[in-house]
PDB file of C-alpha atoms in Angstrom:
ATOM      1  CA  UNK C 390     125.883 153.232  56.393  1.00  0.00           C
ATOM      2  CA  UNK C 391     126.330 151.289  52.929  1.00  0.00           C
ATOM      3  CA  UNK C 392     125.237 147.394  53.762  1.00  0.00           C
ATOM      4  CA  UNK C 393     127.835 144.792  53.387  1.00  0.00           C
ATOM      5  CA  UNK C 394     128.446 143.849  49.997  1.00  0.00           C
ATOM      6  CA  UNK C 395     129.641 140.324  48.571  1.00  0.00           C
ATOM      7  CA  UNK C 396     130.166 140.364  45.328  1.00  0.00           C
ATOM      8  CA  UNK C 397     130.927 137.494  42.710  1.00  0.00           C
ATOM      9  CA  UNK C 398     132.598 137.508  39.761  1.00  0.00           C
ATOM     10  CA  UNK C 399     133.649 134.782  36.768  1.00  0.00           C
ATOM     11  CA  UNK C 400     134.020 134.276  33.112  1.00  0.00           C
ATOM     12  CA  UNK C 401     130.676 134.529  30.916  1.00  0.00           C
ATOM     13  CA  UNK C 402     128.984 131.575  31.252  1.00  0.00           C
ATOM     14  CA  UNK C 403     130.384 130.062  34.184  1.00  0.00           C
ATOM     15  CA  UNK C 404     127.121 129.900  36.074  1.00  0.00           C
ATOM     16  CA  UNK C 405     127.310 133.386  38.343  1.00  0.00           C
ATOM     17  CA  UNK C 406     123.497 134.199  37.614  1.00  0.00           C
ATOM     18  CA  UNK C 407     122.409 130.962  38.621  1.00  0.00           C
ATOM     19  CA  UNK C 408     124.349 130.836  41.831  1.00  0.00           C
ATOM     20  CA  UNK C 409     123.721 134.602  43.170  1.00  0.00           C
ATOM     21  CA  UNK C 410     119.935 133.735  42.215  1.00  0.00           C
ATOM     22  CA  UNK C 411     119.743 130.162  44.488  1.00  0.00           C
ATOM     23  CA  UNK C 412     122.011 132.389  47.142  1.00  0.00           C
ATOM     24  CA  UNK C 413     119.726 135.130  47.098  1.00  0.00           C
ATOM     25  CA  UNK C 414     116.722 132.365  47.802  1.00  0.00           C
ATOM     26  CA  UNK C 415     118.995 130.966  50.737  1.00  0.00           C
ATOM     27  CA  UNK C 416     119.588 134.388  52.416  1.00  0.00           C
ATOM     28  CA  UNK C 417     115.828 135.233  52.329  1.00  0.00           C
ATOM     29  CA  UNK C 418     114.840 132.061  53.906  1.00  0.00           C
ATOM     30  CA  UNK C 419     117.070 132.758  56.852  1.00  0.00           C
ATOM     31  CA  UNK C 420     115.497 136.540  56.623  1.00  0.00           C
ATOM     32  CA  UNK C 421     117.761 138.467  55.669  1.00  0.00           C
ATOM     33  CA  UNK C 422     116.473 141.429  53.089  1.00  0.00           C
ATOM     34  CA  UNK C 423     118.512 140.966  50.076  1.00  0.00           C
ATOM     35  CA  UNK C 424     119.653 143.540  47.145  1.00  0.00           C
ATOM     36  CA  UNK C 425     121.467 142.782  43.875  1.00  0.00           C
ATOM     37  CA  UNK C 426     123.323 145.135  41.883  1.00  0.00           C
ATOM     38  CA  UNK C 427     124.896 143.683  38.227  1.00  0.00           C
ATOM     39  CA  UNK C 428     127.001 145.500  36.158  1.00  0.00           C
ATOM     40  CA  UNK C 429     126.727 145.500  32.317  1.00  0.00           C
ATOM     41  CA  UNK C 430     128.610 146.321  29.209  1.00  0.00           C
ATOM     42  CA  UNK C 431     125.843 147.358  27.251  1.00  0.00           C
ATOM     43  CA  UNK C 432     124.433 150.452  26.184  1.00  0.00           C
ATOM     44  CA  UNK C 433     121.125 151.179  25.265  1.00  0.00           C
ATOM     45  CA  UNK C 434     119.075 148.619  27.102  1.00  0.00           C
ATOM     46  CA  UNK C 435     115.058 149.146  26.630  1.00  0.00           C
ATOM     47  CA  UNK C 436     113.027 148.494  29.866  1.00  0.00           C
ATOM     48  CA  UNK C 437     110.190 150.368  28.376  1.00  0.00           C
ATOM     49  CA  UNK C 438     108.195 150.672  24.890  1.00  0.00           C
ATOM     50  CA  UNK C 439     109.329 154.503  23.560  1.00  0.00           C
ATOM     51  CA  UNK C 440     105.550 155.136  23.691  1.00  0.00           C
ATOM     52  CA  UNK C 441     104.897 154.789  27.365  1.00  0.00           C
ATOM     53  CA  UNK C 442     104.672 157.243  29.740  1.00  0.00           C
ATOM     54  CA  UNK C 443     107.160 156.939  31.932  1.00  0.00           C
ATOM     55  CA  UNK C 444     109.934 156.818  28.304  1.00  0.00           C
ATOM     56  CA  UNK C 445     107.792 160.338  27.752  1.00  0.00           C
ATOM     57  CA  UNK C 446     108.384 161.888  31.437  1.00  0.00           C
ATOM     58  CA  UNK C 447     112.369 160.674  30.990  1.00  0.00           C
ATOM     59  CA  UNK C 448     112.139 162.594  27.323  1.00  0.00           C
ATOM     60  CA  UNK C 449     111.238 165.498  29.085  1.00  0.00           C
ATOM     61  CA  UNK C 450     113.449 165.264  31.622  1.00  0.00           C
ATOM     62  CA  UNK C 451     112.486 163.935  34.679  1.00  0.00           C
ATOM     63  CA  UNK C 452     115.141 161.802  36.568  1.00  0.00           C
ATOM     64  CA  UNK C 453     114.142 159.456  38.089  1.00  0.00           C
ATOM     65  CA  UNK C 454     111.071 158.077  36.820  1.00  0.00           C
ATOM     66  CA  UNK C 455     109.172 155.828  39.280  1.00  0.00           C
ATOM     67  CA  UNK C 456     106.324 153.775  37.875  1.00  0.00           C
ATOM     68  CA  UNK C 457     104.548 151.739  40.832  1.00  0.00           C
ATOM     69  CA  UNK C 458     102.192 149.143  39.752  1.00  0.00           C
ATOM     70  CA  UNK C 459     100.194 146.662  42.340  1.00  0.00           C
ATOM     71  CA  UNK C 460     102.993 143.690  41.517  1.00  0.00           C
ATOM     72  CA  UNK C 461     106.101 146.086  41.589  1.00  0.00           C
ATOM     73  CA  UNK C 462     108.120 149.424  41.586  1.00  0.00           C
ATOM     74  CA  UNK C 463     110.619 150.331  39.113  1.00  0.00           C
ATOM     75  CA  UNK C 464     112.825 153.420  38.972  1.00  0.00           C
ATOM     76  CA  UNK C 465     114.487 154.529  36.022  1.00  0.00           C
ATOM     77  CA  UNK C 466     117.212 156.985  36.084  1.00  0.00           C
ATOM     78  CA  UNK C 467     120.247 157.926  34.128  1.00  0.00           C
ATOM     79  CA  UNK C 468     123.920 157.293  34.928  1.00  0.00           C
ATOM     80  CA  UNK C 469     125.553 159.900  36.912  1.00  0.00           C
ATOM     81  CA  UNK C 470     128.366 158.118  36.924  1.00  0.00           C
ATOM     82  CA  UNK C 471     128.448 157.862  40.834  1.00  0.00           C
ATOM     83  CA  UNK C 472     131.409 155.628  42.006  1.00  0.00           C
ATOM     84  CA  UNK C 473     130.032 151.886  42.847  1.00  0.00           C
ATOM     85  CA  UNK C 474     129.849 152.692  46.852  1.00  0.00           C
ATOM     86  CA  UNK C 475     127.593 155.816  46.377  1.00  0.00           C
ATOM     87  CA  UNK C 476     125.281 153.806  43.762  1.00  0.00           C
ATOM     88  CA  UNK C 477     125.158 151.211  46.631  1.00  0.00           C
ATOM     89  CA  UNK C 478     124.549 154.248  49.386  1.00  0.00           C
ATOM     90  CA  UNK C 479     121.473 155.562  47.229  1.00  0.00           C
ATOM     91  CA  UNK C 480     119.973 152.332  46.119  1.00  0.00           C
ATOM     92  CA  UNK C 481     120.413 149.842  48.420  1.00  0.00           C
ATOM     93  CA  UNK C 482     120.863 151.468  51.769  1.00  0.00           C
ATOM     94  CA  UNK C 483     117.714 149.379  53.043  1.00  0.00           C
ATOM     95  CA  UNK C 484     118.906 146.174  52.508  1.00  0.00           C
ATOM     96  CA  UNK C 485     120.783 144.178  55.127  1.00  0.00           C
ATOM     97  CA  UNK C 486     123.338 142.677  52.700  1.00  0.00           C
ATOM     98  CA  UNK C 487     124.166 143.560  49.088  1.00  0.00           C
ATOM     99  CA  UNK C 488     125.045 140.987  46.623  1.00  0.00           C
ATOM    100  CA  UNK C 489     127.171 142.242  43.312  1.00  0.00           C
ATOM    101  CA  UNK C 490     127.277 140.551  40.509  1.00  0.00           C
ATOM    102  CA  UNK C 491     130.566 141.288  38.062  1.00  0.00           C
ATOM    103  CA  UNK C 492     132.527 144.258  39.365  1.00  0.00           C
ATOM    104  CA  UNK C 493     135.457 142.717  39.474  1.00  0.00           C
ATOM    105  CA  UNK C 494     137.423 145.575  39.537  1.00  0.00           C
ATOM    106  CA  UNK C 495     136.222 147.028  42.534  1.00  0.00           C
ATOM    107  CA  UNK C 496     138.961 146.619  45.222  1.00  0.00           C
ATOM    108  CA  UNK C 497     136.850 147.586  48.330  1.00  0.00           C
ATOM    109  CA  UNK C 498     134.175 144.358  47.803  1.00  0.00           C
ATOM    110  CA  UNK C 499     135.419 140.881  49.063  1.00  0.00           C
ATOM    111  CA  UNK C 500     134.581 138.504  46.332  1.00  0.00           C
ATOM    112  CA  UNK C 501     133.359 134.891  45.318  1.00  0.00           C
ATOM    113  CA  UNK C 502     135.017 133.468  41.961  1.00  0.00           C
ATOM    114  CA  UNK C 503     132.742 131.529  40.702  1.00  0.00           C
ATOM    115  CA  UNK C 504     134.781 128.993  38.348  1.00  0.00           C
ATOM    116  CA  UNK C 505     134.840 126.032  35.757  1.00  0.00           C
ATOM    117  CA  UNK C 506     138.045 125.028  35.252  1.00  0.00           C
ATOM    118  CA  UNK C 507     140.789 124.189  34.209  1.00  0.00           C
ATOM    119  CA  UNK C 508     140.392 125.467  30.638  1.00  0.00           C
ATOM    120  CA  UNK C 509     139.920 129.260  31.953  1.00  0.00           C
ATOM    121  CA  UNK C 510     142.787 131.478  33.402  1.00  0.00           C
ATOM    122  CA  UNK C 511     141.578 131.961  37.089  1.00  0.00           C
ATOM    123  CA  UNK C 512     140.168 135.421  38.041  1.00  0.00           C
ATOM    124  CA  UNK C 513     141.487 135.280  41.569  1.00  0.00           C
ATOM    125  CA  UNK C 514     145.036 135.472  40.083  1.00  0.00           C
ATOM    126  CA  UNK C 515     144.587 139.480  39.458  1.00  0.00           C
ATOM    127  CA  UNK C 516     141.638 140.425  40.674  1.00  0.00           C
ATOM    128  CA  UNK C 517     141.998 142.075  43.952  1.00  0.00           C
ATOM    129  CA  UNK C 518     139.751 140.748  46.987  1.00  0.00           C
ATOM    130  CA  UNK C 519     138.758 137.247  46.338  1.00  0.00           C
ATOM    131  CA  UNK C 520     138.094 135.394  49.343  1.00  0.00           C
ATOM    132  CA  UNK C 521     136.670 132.185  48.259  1.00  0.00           C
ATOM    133  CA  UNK C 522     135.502 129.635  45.050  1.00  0.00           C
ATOM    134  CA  UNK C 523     132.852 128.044  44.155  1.00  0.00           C
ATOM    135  CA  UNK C 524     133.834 125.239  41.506  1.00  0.00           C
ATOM    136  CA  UNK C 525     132.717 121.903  40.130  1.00  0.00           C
ATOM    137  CA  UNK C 526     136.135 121.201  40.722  1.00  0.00           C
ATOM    138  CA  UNK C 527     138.325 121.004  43.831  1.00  0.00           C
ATOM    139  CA  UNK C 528     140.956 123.954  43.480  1.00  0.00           C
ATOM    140  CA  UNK C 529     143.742 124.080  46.302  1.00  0.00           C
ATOM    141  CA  UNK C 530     143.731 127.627  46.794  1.00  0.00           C
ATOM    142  CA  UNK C 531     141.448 129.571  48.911  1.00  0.00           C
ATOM    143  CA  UNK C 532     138.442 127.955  50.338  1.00  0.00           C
ATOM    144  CA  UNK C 533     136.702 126.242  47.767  1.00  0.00           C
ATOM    145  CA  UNK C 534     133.043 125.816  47.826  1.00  0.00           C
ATOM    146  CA  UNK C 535     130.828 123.080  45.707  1.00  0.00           C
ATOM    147  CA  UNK C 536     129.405 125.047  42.859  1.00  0.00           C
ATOM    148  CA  UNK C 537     126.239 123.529  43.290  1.00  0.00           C
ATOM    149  CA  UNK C 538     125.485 123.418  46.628  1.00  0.00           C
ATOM    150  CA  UNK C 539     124.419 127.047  47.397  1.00  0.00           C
ATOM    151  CA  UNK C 540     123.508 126.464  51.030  1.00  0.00           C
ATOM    152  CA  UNK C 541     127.179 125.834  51.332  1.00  0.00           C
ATOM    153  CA  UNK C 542     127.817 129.385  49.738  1.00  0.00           C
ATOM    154  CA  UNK C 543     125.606 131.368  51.971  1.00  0.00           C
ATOM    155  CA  UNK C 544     127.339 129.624  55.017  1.00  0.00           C
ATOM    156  CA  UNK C 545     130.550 130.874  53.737  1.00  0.00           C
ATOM    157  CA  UNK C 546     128.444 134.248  53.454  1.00  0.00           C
ATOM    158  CA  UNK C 547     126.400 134.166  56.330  1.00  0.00           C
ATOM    159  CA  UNK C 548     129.953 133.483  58.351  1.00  0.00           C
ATOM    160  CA  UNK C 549     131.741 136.525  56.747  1.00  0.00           C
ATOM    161  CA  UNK C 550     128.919 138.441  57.739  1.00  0.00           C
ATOM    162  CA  UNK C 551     129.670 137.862  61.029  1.00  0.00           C
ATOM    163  CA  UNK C 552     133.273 139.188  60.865  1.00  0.00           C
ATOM    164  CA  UNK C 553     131.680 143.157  60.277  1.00  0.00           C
ATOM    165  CA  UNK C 554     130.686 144.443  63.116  1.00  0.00           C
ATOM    166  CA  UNK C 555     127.501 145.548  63.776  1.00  0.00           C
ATOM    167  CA  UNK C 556     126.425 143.895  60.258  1.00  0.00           C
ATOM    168  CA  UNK C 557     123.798 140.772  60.022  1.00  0.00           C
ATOM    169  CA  UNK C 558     125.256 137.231  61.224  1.00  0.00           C
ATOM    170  CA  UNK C 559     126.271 139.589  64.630  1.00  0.00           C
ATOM    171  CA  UNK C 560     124.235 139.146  67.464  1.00  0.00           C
ATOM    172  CA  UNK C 561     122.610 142.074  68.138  1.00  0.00           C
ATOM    173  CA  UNK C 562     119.735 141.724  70.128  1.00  0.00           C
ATOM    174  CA  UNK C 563     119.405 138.788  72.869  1.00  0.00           C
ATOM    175  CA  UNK C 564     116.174 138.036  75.419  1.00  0.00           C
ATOM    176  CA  UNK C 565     116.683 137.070  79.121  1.00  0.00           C
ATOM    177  CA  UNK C 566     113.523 135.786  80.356  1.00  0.00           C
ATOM    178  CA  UNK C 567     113.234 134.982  83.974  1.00  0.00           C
ATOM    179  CA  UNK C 568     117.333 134.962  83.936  1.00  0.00           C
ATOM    180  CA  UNK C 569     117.661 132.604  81.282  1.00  0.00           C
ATOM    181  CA  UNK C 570     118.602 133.847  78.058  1.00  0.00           C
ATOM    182  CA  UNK C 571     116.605 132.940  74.647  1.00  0.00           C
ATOM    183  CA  UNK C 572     118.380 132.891  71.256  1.00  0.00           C
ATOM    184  CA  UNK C 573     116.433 135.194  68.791  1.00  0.00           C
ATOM    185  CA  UNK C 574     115.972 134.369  65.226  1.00  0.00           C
ATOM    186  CA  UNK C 575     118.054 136.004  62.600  1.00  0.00           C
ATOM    187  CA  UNK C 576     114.553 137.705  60.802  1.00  0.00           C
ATOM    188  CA  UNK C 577     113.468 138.924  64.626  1.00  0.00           C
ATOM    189  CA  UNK C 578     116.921 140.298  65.490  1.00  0.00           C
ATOM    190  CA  UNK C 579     117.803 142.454  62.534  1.00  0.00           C
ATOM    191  CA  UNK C 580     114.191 143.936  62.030  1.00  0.00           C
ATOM    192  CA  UNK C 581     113.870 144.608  66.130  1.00  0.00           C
ATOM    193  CA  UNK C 582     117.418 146.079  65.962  1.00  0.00           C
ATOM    194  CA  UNK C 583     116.389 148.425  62.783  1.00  0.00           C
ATOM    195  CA  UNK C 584     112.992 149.550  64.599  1.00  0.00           C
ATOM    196  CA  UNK C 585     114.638 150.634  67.859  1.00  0.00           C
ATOM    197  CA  UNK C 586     117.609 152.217  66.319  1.00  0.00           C
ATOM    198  CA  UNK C 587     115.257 154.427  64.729  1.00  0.00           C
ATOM    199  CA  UNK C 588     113.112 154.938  67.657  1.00  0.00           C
ATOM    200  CA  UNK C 589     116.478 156.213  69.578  1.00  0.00           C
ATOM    201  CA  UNK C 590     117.143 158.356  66.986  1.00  0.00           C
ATOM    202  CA  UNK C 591     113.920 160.082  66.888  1.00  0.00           C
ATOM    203  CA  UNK C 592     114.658 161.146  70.651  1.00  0.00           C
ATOM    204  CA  UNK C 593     115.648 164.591  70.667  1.00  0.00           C
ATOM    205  CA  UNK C 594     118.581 164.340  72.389  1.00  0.00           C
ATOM    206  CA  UNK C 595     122.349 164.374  71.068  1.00  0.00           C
ATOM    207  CA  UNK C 596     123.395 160.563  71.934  1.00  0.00           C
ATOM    208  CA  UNK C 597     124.329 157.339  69.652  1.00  0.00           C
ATOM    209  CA  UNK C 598     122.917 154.355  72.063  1.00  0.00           C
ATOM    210  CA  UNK C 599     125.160 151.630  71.639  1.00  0.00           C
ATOM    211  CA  UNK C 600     122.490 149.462  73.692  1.00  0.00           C
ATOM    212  CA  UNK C 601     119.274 149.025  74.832  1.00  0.00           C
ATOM    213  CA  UNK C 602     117.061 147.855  77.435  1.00  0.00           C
ATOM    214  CA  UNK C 603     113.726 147.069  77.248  1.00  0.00           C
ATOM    215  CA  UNK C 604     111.572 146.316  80.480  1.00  0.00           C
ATOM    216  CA  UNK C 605     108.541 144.475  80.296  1.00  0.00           C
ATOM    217  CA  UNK C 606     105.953 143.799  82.657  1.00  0.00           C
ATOM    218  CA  UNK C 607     103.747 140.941  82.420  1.00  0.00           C
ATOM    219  CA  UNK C 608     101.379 141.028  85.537  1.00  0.00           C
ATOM    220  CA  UNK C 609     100.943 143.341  88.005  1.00  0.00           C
ATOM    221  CA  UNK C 610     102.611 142.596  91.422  1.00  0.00           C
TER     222      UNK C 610
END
């Protein structure tokens, strides 16, 4: 199942890099894995000298290329011209929430506008799916979010979140311990949630859980 994406969009220059990067930071603090996808105009764009050897295994046709190195992993492929969902499908399936940066025309991805007015046409007014703003100036359409406050954003995120079902910002996973029940963090839940889905599905038998229980015993009686 593709992640849920937010994606924002606004003219060049209007600070969208800047926010999606402080967002990102906010999202991983509340622990939350985190992929970005950005779209580009551009052709052509080196990541790699001509004379290295992963630019010699893509001359000779491998696809992808993955070079791992002790600080990183990069994967360079070309463009097979998959639609934006399936490039999100492949890529960023391990992720718990996808942030997109441009793709404006994308009508399936509910979207942030981020915007400097008033000299600009707004975006909002015909691109399809924008659900908030994030200005420097108060505009009296949608909710409007301080530009530079992006703890204010990823509240506005971390809320729509909880609108998807079975997505992050839903509780999945709760504790009762001795009948009282514990509130568990957002990092504990999702990973906990992840490890026993998998575990369930490893079972060999033809059954989609749609809960859990886990007993545990902490003495003997």
């Amino acid at each position: 199942m593709t992640p849920p994406i937010i994606g924002f969009i606004g003219w060049h220059d209007s600070g969208k890099t800047t926010l999606v990067s402080s967002v990102v930071r906010c999202l991983r603090d509340r622990g939350l894995r985190v992929g970005v996808i950005k779209s580009s105009k551009d052709q052509g764009i080196a990541f790699g000298a001509p004379d290295t050897d992963t630019a010699k295994h893509r001359r000779a046709g491998a696809d992808p290329v993955v070079f791992i190195a002790p600080d990183q992993v990069v994967m360079l492929s070309d463009n097979h011209r998959l639609t934006f969902m399936e490039t999100c499908s492949r890529y960023l399936d391990q992720v718990d929430v996808i942030i997109a940066e441009g793709f404006k025309d994308e009508p399936a991805i509910p979207k942030i506008e981020v915007f400097r007015g008033p000299d600009l046409a707004p975006l909002r007014e015909k691109v399809p799916g924008v659900i908030a703003v994030a200005s420097d100036t108060q505009i009296p359409v949608l909710p409007c979010l301080p530009l530079n406050n992006p703890q204010a954003v990823t509240e506005f995120i971390v809320d729509h979140l909880q609108t998807i079902p079975g997505h992050p910002g839903e509780t999945l996973a709760q504790v009762t311990i001795n009948g009282q029940h514990q509130e568990i963090p957002l990092k504990m839940q999702a990973e906990t949630t992840r490890y026993l889905s998998r575990l369930s599905a490893s079972l060999q038998q033809p059954f989609d859980p749609q809960a859990i229980t886990i007993q545990i015993q902490t003495k003997k009686e």
